[in-house]
Short mmCIF file of N, CA, C and O in Angstrom, two decimals:
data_model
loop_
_atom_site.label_atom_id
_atom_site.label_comp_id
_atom_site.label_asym_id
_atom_site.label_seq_id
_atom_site.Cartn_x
_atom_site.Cartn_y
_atom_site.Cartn_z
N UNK D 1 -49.01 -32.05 57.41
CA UNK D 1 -47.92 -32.77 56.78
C UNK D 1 -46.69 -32.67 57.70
O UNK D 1 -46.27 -31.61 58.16
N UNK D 2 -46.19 -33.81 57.90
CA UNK D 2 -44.68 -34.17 58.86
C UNK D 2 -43.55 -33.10 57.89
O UNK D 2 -43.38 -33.04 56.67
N UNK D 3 -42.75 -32.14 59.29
CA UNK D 3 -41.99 -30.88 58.53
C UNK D 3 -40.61 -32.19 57.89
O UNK D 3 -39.55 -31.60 57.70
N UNK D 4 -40.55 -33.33 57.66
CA UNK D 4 -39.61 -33.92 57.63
C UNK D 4 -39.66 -34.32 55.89
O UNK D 4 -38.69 -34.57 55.17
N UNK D 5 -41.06 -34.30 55.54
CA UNK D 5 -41.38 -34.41 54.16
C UNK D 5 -41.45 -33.50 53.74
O UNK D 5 -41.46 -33.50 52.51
N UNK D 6 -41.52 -32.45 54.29
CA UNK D 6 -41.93 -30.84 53.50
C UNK D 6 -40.50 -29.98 52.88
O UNK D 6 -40.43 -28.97 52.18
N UNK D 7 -39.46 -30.87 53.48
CA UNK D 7 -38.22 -30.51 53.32
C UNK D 7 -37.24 -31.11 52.60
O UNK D 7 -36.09 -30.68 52.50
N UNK D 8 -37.85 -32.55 51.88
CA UNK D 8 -37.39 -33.32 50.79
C UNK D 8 -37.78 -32.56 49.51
O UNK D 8 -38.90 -32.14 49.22
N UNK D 9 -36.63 -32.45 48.81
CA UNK D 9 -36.77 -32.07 47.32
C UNK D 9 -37.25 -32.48 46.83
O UNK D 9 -37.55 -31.62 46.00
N UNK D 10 -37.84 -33.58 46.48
CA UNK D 10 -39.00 -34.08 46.06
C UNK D 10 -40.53 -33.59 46.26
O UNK D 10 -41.43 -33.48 45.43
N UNK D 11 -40.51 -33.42 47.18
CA UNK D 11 -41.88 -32.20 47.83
C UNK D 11 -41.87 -30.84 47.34
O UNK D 11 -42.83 -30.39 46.71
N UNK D 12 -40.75 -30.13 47.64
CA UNK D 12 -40.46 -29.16 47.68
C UNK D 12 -40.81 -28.54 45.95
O UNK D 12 -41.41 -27.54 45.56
N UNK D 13 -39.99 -29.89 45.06
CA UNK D 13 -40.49 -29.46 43.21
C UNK D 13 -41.91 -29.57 42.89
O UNK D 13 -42.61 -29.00 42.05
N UNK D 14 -42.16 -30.55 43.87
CA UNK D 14 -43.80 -31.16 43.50
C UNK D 14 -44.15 -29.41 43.72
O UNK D 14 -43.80 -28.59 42.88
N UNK D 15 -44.64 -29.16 44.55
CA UNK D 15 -45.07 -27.39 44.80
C UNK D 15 -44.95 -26.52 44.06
O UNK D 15 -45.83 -25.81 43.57
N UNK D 16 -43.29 -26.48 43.81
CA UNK D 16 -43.25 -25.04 42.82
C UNK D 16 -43.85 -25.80 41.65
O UNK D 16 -44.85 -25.25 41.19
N UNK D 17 -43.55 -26.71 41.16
CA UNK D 17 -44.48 -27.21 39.93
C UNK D 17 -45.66 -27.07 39.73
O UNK D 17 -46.12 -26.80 38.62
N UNK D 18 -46.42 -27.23 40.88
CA UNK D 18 -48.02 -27.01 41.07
C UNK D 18 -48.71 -25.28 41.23
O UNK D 18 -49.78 -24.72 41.02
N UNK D 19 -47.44 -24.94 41.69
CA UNK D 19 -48.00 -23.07 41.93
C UNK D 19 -47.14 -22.94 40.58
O UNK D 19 -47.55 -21.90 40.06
N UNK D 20 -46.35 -23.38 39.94
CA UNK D 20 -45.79 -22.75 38.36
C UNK D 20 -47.09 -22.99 37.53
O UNK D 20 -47.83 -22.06 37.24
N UNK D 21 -47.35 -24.40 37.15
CA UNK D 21 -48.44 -24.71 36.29
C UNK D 21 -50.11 -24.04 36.65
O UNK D 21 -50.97 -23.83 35.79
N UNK D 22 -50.23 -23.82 37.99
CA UNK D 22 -51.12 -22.80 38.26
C UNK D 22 -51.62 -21.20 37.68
O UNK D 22 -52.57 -20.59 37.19
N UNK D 23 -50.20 -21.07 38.15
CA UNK D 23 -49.76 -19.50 37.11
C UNK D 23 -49.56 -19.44 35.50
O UNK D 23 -49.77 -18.38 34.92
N UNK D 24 -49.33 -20.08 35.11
CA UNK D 24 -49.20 -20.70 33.67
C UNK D 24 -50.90 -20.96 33.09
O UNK D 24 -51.37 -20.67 31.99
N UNK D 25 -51.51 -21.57 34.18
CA UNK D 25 -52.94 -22.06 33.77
C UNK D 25 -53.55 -20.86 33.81
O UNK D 25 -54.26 -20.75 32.82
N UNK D 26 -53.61 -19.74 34.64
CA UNK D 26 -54.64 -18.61 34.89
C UNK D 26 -54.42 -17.78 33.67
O UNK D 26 -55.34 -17.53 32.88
N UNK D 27 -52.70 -17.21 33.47
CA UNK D 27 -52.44 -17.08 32.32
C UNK D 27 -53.35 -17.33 31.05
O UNK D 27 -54.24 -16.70 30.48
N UNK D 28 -52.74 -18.52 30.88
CA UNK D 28 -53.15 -18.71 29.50
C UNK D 28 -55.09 -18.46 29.43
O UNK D 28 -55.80 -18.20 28.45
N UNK D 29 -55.30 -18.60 30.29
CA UNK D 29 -57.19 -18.66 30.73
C UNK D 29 -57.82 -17.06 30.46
O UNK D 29 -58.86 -16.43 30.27
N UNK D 30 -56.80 -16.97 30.55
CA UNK D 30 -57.11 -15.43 30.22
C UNK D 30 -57.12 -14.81 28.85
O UNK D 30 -57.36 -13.68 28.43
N UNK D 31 -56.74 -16.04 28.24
CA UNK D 31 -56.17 -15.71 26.62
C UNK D 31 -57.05 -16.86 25.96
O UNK D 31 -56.75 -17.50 24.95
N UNK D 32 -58.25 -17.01 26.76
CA UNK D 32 -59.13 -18.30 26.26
C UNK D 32 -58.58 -19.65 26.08
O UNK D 32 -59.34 -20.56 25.74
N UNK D 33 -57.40 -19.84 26.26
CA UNK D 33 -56.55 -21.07 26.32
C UNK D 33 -56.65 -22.23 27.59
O UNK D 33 -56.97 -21.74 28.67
N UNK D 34 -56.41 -23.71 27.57
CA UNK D 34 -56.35 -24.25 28.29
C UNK D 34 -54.64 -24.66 27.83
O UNK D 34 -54.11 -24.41 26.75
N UNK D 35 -54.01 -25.37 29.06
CA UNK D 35 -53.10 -25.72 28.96
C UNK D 35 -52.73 -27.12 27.82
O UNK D 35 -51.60 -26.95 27.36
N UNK D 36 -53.09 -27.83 27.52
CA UNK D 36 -52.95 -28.70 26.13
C UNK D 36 -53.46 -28.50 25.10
O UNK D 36 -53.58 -29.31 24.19
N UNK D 37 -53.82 -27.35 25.13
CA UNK D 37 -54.38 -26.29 23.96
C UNK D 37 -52.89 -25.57 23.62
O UNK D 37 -52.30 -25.49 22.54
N UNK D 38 -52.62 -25.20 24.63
CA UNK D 38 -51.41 -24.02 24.35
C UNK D 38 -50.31 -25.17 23.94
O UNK D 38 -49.70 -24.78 22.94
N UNK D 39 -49.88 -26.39 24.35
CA UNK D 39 -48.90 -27.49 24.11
C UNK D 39 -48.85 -28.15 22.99
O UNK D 39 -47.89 -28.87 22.72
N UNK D 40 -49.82 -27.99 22.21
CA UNK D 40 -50.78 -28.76 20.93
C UNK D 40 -50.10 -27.15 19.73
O UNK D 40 -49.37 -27.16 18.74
N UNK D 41 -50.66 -26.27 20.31
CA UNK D 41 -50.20 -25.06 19.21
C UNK D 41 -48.80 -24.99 19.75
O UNK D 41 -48.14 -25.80 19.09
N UNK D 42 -48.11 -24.46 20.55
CA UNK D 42 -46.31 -24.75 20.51
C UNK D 42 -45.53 -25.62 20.04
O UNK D 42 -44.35 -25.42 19.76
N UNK D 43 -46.35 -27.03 19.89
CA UNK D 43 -45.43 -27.68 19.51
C UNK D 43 -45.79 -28.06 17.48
O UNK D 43 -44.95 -28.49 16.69
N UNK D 44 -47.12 -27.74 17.18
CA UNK D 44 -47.02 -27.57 15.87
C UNK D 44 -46.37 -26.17 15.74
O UNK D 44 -46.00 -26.12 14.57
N UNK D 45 -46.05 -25.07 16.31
CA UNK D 45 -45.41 -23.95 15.63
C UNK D 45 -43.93 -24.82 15.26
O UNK D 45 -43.57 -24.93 14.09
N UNK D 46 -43.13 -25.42 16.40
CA UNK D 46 -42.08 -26.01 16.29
C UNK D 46 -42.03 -27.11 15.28
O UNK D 46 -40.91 -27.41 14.86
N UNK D 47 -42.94 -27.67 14.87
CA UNK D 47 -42.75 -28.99 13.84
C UNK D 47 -43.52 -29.04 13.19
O UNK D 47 -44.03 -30.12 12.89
N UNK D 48 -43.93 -27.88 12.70
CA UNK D 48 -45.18 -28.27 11.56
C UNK D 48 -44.61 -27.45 10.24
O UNK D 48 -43.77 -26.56 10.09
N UNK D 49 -45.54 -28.25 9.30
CA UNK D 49 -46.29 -28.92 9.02
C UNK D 49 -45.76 -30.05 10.13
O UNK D 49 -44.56 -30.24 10.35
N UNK D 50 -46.57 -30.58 10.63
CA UNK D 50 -46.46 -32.12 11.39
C UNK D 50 -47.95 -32.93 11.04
O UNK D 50 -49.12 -32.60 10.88
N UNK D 51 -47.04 -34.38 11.01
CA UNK D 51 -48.66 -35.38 10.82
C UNK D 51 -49.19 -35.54 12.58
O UNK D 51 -48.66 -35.23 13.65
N UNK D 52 -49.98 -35.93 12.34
CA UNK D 52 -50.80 -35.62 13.03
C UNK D 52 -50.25 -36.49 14.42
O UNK D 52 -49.94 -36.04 15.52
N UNK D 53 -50.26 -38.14 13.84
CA UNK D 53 -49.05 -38.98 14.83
C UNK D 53 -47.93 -38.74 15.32
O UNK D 53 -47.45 -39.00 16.42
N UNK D 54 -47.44 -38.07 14.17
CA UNK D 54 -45.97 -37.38 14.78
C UNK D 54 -46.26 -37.05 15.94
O UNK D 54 -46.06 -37.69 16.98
N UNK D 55 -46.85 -35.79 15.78
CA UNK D 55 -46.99 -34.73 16.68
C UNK D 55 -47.90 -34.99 18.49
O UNK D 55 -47.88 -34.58 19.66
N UNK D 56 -48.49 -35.81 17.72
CA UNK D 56 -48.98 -36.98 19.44
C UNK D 56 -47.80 -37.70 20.00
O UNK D 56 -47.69 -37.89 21.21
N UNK D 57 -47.11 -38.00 19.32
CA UNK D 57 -45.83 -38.90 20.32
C UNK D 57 -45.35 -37.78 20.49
O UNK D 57 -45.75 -37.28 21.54
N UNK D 58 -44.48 -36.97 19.76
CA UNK D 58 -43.63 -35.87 20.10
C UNK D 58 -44.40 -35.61 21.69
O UNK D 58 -43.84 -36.17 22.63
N UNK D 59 -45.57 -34.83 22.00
CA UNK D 59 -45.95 -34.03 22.84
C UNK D 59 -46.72 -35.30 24.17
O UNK D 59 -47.60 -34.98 24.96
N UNK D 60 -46.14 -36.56 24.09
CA UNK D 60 -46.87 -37.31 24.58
C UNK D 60 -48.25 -37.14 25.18
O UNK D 60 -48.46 -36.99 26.39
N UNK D 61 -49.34 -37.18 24.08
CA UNK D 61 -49.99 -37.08 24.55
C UNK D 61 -51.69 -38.04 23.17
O UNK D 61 -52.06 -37.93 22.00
N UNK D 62 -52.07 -38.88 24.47
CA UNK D 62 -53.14 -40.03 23.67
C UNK D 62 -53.59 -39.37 22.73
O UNK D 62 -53.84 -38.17 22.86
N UNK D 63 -53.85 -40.28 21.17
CA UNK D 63 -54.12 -40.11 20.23
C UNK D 63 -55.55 -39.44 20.49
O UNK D 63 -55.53 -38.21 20.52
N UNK D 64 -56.79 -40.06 20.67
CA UNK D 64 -57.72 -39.63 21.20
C UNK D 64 -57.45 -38.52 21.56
O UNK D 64 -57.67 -37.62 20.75
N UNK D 65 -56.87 -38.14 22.96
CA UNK D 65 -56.90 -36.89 23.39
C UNK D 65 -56.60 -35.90 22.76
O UNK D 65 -57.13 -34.80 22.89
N UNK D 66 -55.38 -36.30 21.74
CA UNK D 66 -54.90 -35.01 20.75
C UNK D 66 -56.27 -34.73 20.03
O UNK D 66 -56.71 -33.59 19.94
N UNK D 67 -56.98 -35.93 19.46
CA UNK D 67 -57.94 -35.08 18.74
C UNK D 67 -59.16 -34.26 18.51
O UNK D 67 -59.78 -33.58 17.69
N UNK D 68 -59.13 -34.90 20.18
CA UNK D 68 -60.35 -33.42 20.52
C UNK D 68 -59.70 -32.33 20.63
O UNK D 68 -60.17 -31.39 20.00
N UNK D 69 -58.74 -32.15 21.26
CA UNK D 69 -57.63 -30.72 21.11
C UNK D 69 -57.39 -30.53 19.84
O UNK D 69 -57.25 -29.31 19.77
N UNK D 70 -57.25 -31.03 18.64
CA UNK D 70 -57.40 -30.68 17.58
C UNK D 70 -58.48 -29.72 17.06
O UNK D 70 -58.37 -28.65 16.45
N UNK D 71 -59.45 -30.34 17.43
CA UNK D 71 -60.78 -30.60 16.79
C UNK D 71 -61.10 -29.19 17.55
O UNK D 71 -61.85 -28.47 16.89
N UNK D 72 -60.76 -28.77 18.57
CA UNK D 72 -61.05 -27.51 18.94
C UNK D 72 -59.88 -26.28 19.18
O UNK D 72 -59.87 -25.32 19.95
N UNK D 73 -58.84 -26.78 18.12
CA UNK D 73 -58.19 -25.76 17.82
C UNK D 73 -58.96 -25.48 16.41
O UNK D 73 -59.43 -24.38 16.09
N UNK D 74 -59.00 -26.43 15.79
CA UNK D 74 -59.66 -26.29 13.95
C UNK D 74 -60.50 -25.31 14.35
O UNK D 74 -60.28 -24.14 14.05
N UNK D 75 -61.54 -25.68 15.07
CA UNK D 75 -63.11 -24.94 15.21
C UNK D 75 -62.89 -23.78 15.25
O UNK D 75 -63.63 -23.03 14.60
N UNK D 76 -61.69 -23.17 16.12
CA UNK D 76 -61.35 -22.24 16.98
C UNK D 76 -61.01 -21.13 15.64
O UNK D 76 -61.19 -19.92 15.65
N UNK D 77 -60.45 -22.00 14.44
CA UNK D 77 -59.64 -21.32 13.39
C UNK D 77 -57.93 -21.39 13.68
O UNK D 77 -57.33 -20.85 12.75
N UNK D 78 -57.25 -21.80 14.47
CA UNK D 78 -56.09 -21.72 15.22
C UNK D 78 -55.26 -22.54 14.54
O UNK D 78 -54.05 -22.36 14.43
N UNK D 79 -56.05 -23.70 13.92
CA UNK D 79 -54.86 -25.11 13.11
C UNK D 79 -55.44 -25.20 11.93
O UNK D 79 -56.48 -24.62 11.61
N UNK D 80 -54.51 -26.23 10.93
CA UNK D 80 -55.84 -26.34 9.71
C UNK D 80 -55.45 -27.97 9.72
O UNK D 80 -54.44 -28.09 10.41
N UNK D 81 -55.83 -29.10 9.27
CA UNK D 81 -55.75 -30.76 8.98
C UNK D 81 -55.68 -30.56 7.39
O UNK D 81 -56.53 -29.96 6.73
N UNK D 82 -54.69 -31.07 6.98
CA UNK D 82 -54.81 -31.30 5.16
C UNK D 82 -54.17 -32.34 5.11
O UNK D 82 -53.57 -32.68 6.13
N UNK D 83 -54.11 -33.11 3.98
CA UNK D 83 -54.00 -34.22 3.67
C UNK D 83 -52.02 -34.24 3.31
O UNK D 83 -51.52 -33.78 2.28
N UNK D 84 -51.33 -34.82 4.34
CA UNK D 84 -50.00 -34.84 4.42
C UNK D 84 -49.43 -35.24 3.01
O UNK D 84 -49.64 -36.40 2.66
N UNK D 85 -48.81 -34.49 2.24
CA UNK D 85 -48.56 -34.50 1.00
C UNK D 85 -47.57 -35.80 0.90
O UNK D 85 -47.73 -36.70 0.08
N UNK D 86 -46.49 -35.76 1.89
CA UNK D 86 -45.99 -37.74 1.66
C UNK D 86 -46.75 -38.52 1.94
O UNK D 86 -46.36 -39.63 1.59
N UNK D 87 -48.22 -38.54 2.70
CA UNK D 87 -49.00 -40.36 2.72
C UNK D 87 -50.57 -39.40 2.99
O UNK D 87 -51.10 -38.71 3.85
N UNK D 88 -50.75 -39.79 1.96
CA UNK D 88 -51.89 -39.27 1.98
C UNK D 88 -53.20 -39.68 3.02
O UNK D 88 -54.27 -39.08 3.06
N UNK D 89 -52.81 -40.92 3.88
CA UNK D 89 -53.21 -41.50 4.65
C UNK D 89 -53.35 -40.32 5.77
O UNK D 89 -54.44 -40.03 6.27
N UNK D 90 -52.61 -39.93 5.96
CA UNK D 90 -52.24 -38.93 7.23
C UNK D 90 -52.72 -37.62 7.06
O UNK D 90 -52.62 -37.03 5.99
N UNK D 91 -53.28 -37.09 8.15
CA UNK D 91 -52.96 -35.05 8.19
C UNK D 91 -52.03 -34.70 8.52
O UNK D 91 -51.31 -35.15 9.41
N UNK D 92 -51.84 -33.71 7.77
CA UNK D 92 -50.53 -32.51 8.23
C UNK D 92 -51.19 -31.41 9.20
O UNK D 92 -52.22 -30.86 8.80
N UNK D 93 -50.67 -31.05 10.41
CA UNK D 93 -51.19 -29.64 11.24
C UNK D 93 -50.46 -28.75 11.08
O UNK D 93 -49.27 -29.01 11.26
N UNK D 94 -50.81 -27.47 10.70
CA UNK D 94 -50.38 -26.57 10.72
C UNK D 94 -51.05 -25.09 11.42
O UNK D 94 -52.23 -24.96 11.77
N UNK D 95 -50.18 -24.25 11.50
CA UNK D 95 -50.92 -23.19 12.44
C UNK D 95 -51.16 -22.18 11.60
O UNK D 95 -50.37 -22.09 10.66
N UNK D 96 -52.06 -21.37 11.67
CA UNK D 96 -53.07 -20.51 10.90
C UNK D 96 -52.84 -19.45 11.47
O UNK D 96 -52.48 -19.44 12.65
N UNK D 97 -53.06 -17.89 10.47
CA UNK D 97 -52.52 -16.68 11.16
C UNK D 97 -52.54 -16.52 12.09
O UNK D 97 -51.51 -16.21 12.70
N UNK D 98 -54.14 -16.68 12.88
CA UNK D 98 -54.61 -16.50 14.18
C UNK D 98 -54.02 -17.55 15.37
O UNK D 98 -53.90 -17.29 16.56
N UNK D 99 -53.73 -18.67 14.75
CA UNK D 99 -52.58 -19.50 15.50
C UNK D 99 -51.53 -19.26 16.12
O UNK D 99 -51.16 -19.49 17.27
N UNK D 100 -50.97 -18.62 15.00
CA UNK D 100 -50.01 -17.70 15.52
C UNK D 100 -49.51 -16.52 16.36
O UNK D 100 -48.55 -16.27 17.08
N UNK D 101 -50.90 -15.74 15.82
CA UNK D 101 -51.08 -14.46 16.84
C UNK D 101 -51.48 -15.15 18.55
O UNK D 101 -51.27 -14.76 19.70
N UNK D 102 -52.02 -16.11 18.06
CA UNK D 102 -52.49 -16.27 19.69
C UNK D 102 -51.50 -16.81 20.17
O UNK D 102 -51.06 -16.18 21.13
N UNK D 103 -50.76 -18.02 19.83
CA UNK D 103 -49.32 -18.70 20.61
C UNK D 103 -48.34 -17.34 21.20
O UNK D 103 -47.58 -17.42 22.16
N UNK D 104 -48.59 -16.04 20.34
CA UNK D 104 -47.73 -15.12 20.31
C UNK D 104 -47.68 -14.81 21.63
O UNK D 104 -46.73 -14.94 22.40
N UNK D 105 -49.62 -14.07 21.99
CA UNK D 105 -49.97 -13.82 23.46
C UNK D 105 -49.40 -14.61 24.69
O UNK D 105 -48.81 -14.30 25.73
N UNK D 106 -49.89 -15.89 24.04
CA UNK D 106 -49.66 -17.13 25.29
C UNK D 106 -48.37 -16.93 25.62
O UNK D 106 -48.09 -16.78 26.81
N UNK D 107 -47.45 -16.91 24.70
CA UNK D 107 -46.32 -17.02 25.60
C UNK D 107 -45.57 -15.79 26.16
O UNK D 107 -44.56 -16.02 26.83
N UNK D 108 -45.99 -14.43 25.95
CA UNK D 108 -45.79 -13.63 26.64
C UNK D 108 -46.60 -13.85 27.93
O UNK D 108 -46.09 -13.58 29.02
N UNK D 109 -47.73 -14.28 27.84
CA UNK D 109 -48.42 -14.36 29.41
C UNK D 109 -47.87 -15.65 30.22
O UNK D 109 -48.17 -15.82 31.40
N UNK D 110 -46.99 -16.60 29.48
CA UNK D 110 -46.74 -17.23 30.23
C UNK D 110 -44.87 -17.37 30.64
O UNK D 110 -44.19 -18.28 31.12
N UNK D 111 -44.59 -16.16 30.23
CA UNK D 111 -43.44 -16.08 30.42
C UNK D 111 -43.29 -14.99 31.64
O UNK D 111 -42.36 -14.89 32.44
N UNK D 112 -44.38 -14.27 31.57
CA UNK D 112 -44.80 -12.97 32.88
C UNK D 112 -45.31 -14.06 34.26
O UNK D 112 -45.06 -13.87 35.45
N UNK D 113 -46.13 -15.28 33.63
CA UNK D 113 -46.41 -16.36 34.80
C UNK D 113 -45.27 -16.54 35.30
O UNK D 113 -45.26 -16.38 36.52
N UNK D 114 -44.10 -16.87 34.76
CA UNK D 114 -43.07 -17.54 34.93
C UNK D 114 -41.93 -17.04 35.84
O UNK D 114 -41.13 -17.57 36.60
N UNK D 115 -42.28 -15.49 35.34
CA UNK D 115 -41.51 -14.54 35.88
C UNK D 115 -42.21 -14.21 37.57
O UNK D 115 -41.67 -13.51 38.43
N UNK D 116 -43.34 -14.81 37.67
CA UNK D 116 -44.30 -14.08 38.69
C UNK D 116 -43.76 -15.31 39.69
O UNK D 116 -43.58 -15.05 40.88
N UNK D 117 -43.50 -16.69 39.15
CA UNK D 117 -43.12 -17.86 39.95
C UNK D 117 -41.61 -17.47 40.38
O UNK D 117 -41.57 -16.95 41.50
N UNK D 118 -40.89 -17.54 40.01
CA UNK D 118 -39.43 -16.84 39.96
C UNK D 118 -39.40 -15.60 40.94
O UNK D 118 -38.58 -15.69 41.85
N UNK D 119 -40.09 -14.60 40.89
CA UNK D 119 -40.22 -13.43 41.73
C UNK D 119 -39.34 -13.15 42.84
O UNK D 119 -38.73 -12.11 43.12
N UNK D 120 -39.39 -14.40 43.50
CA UNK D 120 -38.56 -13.85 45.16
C UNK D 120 -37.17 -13.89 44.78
O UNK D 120 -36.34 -13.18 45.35
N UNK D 121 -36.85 -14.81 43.73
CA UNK D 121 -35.06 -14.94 43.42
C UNK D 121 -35.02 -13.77 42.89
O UNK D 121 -35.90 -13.02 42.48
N UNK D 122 -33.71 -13.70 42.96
CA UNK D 122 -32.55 -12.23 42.38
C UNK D 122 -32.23 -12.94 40.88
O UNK D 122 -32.17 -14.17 40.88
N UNK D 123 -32.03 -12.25 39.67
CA UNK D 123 -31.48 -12.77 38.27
C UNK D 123 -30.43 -13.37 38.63
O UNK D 123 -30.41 -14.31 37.83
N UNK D 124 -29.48 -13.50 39.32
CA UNK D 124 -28.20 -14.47 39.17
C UNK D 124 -28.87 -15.86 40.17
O UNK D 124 -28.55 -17.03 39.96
N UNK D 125 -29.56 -15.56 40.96
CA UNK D 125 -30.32 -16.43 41.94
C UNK D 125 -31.69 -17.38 40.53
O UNK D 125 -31.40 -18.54 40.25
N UNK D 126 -32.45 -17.02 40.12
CA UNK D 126 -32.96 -17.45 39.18
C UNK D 126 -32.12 -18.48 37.99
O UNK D 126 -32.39 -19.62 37.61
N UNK D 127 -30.70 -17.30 37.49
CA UNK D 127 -30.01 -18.02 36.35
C UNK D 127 -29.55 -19.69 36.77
O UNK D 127 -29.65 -20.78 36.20
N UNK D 128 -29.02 -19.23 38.05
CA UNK D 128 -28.50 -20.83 38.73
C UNK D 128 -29.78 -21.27 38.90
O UNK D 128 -29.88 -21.90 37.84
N UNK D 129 -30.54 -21.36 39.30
CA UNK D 129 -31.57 -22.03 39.92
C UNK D 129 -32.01 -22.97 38.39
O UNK D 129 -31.97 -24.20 38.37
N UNK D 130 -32.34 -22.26 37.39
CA UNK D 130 -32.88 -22.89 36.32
C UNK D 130 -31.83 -23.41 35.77
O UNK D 130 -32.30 -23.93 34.76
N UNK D 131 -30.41 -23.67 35.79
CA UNK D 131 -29.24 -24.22 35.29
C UNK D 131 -29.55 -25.69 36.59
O UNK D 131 -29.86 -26.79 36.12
N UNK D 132 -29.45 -25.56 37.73
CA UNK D 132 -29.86 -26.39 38.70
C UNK D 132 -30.79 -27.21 38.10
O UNK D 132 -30.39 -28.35 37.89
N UNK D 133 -32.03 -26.90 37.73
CA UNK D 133 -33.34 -27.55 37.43
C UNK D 133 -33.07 -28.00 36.24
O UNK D 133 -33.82 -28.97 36.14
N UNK D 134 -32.39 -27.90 35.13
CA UNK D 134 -31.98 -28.43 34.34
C UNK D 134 -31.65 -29.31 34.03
O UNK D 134 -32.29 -30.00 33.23
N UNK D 135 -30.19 -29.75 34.67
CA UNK D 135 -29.64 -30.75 35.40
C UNK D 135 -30.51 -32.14 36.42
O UNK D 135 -30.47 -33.36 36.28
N UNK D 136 -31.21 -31.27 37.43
CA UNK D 136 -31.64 -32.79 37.88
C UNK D 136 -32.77 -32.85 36.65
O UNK D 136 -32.73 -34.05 36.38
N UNK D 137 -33.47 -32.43 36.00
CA UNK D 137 -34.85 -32.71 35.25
C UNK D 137 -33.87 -33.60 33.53
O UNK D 137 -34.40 -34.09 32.53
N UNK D 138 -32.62 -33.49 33.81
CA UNK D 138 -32.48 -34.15 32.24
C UNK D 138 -32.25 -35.37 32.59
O UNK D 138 -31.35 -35.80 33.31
N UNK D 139 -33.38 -36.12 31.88
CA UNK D 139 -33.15 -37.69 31.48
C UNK D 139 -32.08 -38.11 30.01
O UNK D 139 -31.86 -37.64 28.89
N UNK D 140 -31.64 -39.30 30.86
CA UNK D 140 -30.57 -40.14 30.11
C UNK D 140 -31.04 -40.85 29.24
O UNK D 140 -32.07 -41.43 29.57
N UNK D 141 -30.54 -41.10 27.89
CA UNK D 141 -31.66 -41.77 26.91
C UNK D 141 -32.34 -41.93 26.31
O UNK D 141 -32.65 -43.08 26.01
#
């Protein structure tokens, strides 16, 4: 690779993104988790009860796809599907003791990932850095 691209910020996020989500992935793998496994239970801890649609746009992610990730959190015991008490049309997801206990793990292991990506910065070097990343990563709108 030309050192002329390797030195655009654009490159440079692509990477730590790819060795972050790496570390994040081994993590959670270790806790029997895949990564839209762990995104599927965080974000029903945050909005659930949630219908089931909701909770696919919220986490953008294809209807289909949510529901095999469903379908093997249920199995798992991790979520439960009941019949959304405003439209009965719909499921509500919610997370189940063991749902809980496990999101618990995950995100200690993926906050030690996080910490393991971070590593070479100093805490005031880190604090800016993620105030930095903040900033360019917020969309308008």
């Amino acid at each position: 690779m030309p050192s002329a691209i390797r030195t655009l910020p654009s490159w440079l996020l692509g990477r730590a993104a790819a060795r972050g989500r790496a570390l994040v992935a081994d993590a959670l793998a270790a806790e029997g988790m895949k990564m839209w496994h762990h995104v599927v239970l965080a974000a029903v801890a945050d909005l659930g009860p949630v219908a089931q649609a909701d909770l696919g746009r919220g986490i953008k992610l294809d209807p289909k796809d949510l529901v095999g990730v469903l379908n093997d959190l249920q199995g798992a015991g991790l979520v439960e599907r009941t019949p959304d008490p405003g439209d009965r049309r719909k499921n509500a997801v919610t997370l189940t003791a063991d749902g809980r206990a496990l999101l618990r793990r995950c995100a200690t292991a993926a906050r030690a990932a996080n910490a393991d990506l971070l590593g070479p910065l100093s805490a005031a070097e880190r604090e800016a850095f993620l105030d930095m990343l903040e900033r360019v990563a917020r969309v308008d709108g």
